[in-house]
Amino acid sequence: PATIYRKDYTVPSYLVETVELGFDLDPDRTIVANRITMQHNPASPSRSIVLHGEELELVELRLNGRALAPTEYKIEGSVLTIPRAPAQVVLEIETLCTPVQNTSLSGLYVSNGSFYTQCEAEGFRRITYFPDRPDVMARYTVMLRADKARYPVLLSNGNLIESGELDDGRHYAKWEDPFKKPSYLFALVAARLVCQEEHYTLKSGREVLLQVWVEEGNLDKTDYAMQSLKNSIRWDEERFGLELDLDRFMIVAVGDFNMGAMENKGLNIFNTKFVLANPRVATDIDYAGIEAVVGHEYFHNWTGNRVTCRDWFQLSLKEGLTVFRDQEFSADMIGTDSGRAVTRIDQVRTLRQAQFPEDAGPMAHPVRPDSFVEINNFYTVTVYEKGAEVVRMYQTLLGRDGFRKGMDLYFARHDGQAVECDDFRAAMADANGRDLRQFERWYSQAGTPVVSARTRYDAVKRNFDIILSQRCPATAGQPDKLPFHIPVAVGLLDANGKDLPLLLEGGDHPKGATTVVLELTEQEQIFRFRNVDERPVPSILRDFSAPVVLEYDYTDDELLHLYRHDSDAVNRWEAGQRLAMERLLKLTAQVSAHGDAAALKLDSTFIEAQRALLVDEALDPAFRELALILPSETIIAEQMEVVDPQAIHTARQFMRRTIGAALKTELLAQYHANQTPGAYSPDALSAGKRALKNLCLSYLLVAPDAAQLQLAQQQFDHASNMTDRAAALVALIHSGSDAASYLDAFYQDFANEALVVDKWFAMQAAAPATNVAAVRKLMQHPAFTLKNPNRARSLIFNFTNGNPAQFHAADGSAYAFWAELVIELDAINPQVAARLARSMDRWRRYAPALQEKMKQALEQVAARSKLSNDVQEVVSKALA
Ligand code: BAL
Ligand code: ZN
């Protein structure tokens, strides 16, 4: 397959003004009539009309009223070219497609008997021939016709302008989108659905109609999505002055969906996972996910839809920015500093768990990639989460007000346009009179920068110097990197743990500031703080001010000091993680050397630090929970030269068991102190209490006695919400006791709730006792199917990515399983298959015996003759 390069971008030869689409919807044979008015783009030297189409049967192609003979156009692969076209063109195209056979879930497809679409990135070309590229923006009118009994609800983008009856029990609906949009934002739904709706008044006084559409039987699970939508609308008005531009905004939930959700103009289509919730079926994490994703898709209406991407290399222009916006929304919804810090810690954990490994692996790419084979492979944690970090750094450098000025200028300049990441950066720079040229490297250079800090204290002159240097590891195609522009937020703690007022030489921060942002732009720089009366403990990279690895030679005492006192909650948490990581790495090395956990020891210093934190009632329960979670097995693996997954698991379990035993009294006390009686509420404080309580339970259940087992069993039996019920079940599964009867009971209770059945598979997939044979057995369960992405991910991905000790079993049996599943899934849904293929990204970091077997599995997949571009790109990069 061909590689596509950013440098090869050319403007579209023709620009589209209007699109009129007519659909006669039938699962086996949908007829799509498409009338496009277009005109030659004066900026293009080409007079060829270029259209994209895939899996379509072309019935007729007319140009300015005349049917074209097959000799008058050319179809090569997925490109249809009409050479020597006139300047003004009306194209009429009739095609056929077969939605019921579309298992890729890209384009028009059938889920549970109804029609849905997914067009980003390149799904529209599976619906009709079209210049399917984001810089072609047009106005759409859509006529939907379908059987009324089977598809009573007919939806598309924009406003409903007409509807009525047709012959033979059919009906129609005509929709018009008043805004021009790229084809990837097109959507239709024809389904048997019901909705929760509400009239909502915008700040301006204008009234809009909000709807959340779901399958019958799910109307008791739409309240939180609706509330989140209203909160999102209000937040974007208040924080960014951005108003909903449509009279009607719809969310539709569908069970078969590749992504989390999709921001189609006025008609967001969502994975059910991010809409449906009530206390019985959804956990606190599910509720938080719904708020974030509803916000995310809504915020795209401005950052993505009104201003879109020139080409798919610019994907982070809308995704990084919109993730940042949804992160800020979620933090503002909690509304407290400690709540904000908790959301920030979660973001850091995601980066370390998924983005740093990606940035160090064979699929490493810049936030704005230079090339790709399959764009669907670039909906990554780098484009999304690192992209959001890059946007966050503007705010860190420019301040909230400066960032807002930049946003205002961005919309003033580019509303209605398809633009580049550079345009966003220029708006930020110009609105603030700042030179952000060097900042461009965050978009163009892959890899996680390492910031190395040294300090020196001059007691006579009362100077404290922080010497920062930076480097960035080589990545594929980028052996050498230039220095980044890195904001490093710093504070200094005195011996009592108090923040010192800072006086940075050459700095222009306010007097008395206790955190200042150092701007590291060179390979090495010295920052001098004056009037420092004693050697302080530096708190560096506060609030995780840049997506980097920070190296600093902290002593244990310094880390303990920060862990006790740092006013910056993120760095306070970070100090605990460093203390834990040092120990985990040592313990892992010991297990590797001796083969078991017999001789392991955990020092009381660490245990006492954890005890003190656990019982510190001044701290937010959610913060205490995060502080007590040890770095994950994946994050530990990233710190090792040669990864030994079993040793990591053994060492981490040893540490959890030791903490569980040593803090038993406090864990029990906190377990009881953090109950949330009364009606369930997903608010941050209640959710934090449940999180802490359930973390205590999990520690108590690592090596439980009868009383502790009973605690979990009782929680399972009497839980009034899914958070507590699922947590009890997970604790029981991980305890090593026989949890079969609880698993059965859980399944029986929720067999009709697809999202809960996903949880049931997921918790078993990640359980320490689940080996590949057990996964194969679960695949035989009547509720399992590879065709539903959520189900496939729940069992297969949670095993390959969430159960490293079993996935890396010494005999390589799980690697063979992985290869089998990648191949099987590829025939069904290449996007999902390619995600699974990524489980092998880090294969070169394992011991030679494992490496050899992983390589064989990769080669087995690569050798298949009928691979999708998606999977081929991933495995060939892994093997390169
Ligand atoms: N645009 C794809 C789904 C999302 O990021 O919202
Ligand atoms: Zn998005």
XYZ file of C-alpha atoms and ligand atoms in Angstrom, residues 118 120 184-185 257 259-263 293 296-297 300 312 315 318-319 322-323 379 384, ligand 1:
28
model
C -19.583 6.728 10.461
C -14.583 10.123 9.725
C -16.574 13.425 7.231
C -19.213 15.234 9.311
C -19.368 1.571 16.971
C -14.825 4.824 18.320
C -16.167 6.446 21.471
C -18.384 8.876 19.602
C -18.515 11.131 16.543
C -19.118 14.844 16.246
C -17.219 12.438 25.744
C -15.804 16.465 23.736
C -18.218 15.901 20.859
C -16.037 19.853 18.379
C -5.732 14.516 7.974
C -5.960 15.878 12.910
C -9.156 19.558 16.257
C -8.472 16.534 18.463
C -10.916 19.388 21.811
C -9.417 16.910 24.287
C -6.361 8.307 15.874
C -5.225 13.128 21.052
N -13.496 12.649 15.596
C -13.527 11.280 15.996
C -14.106 11.056 17.339
C -13.684 12.136 18.253
O -12.498 12.353 18.480
O -14.515 12.850 18.746
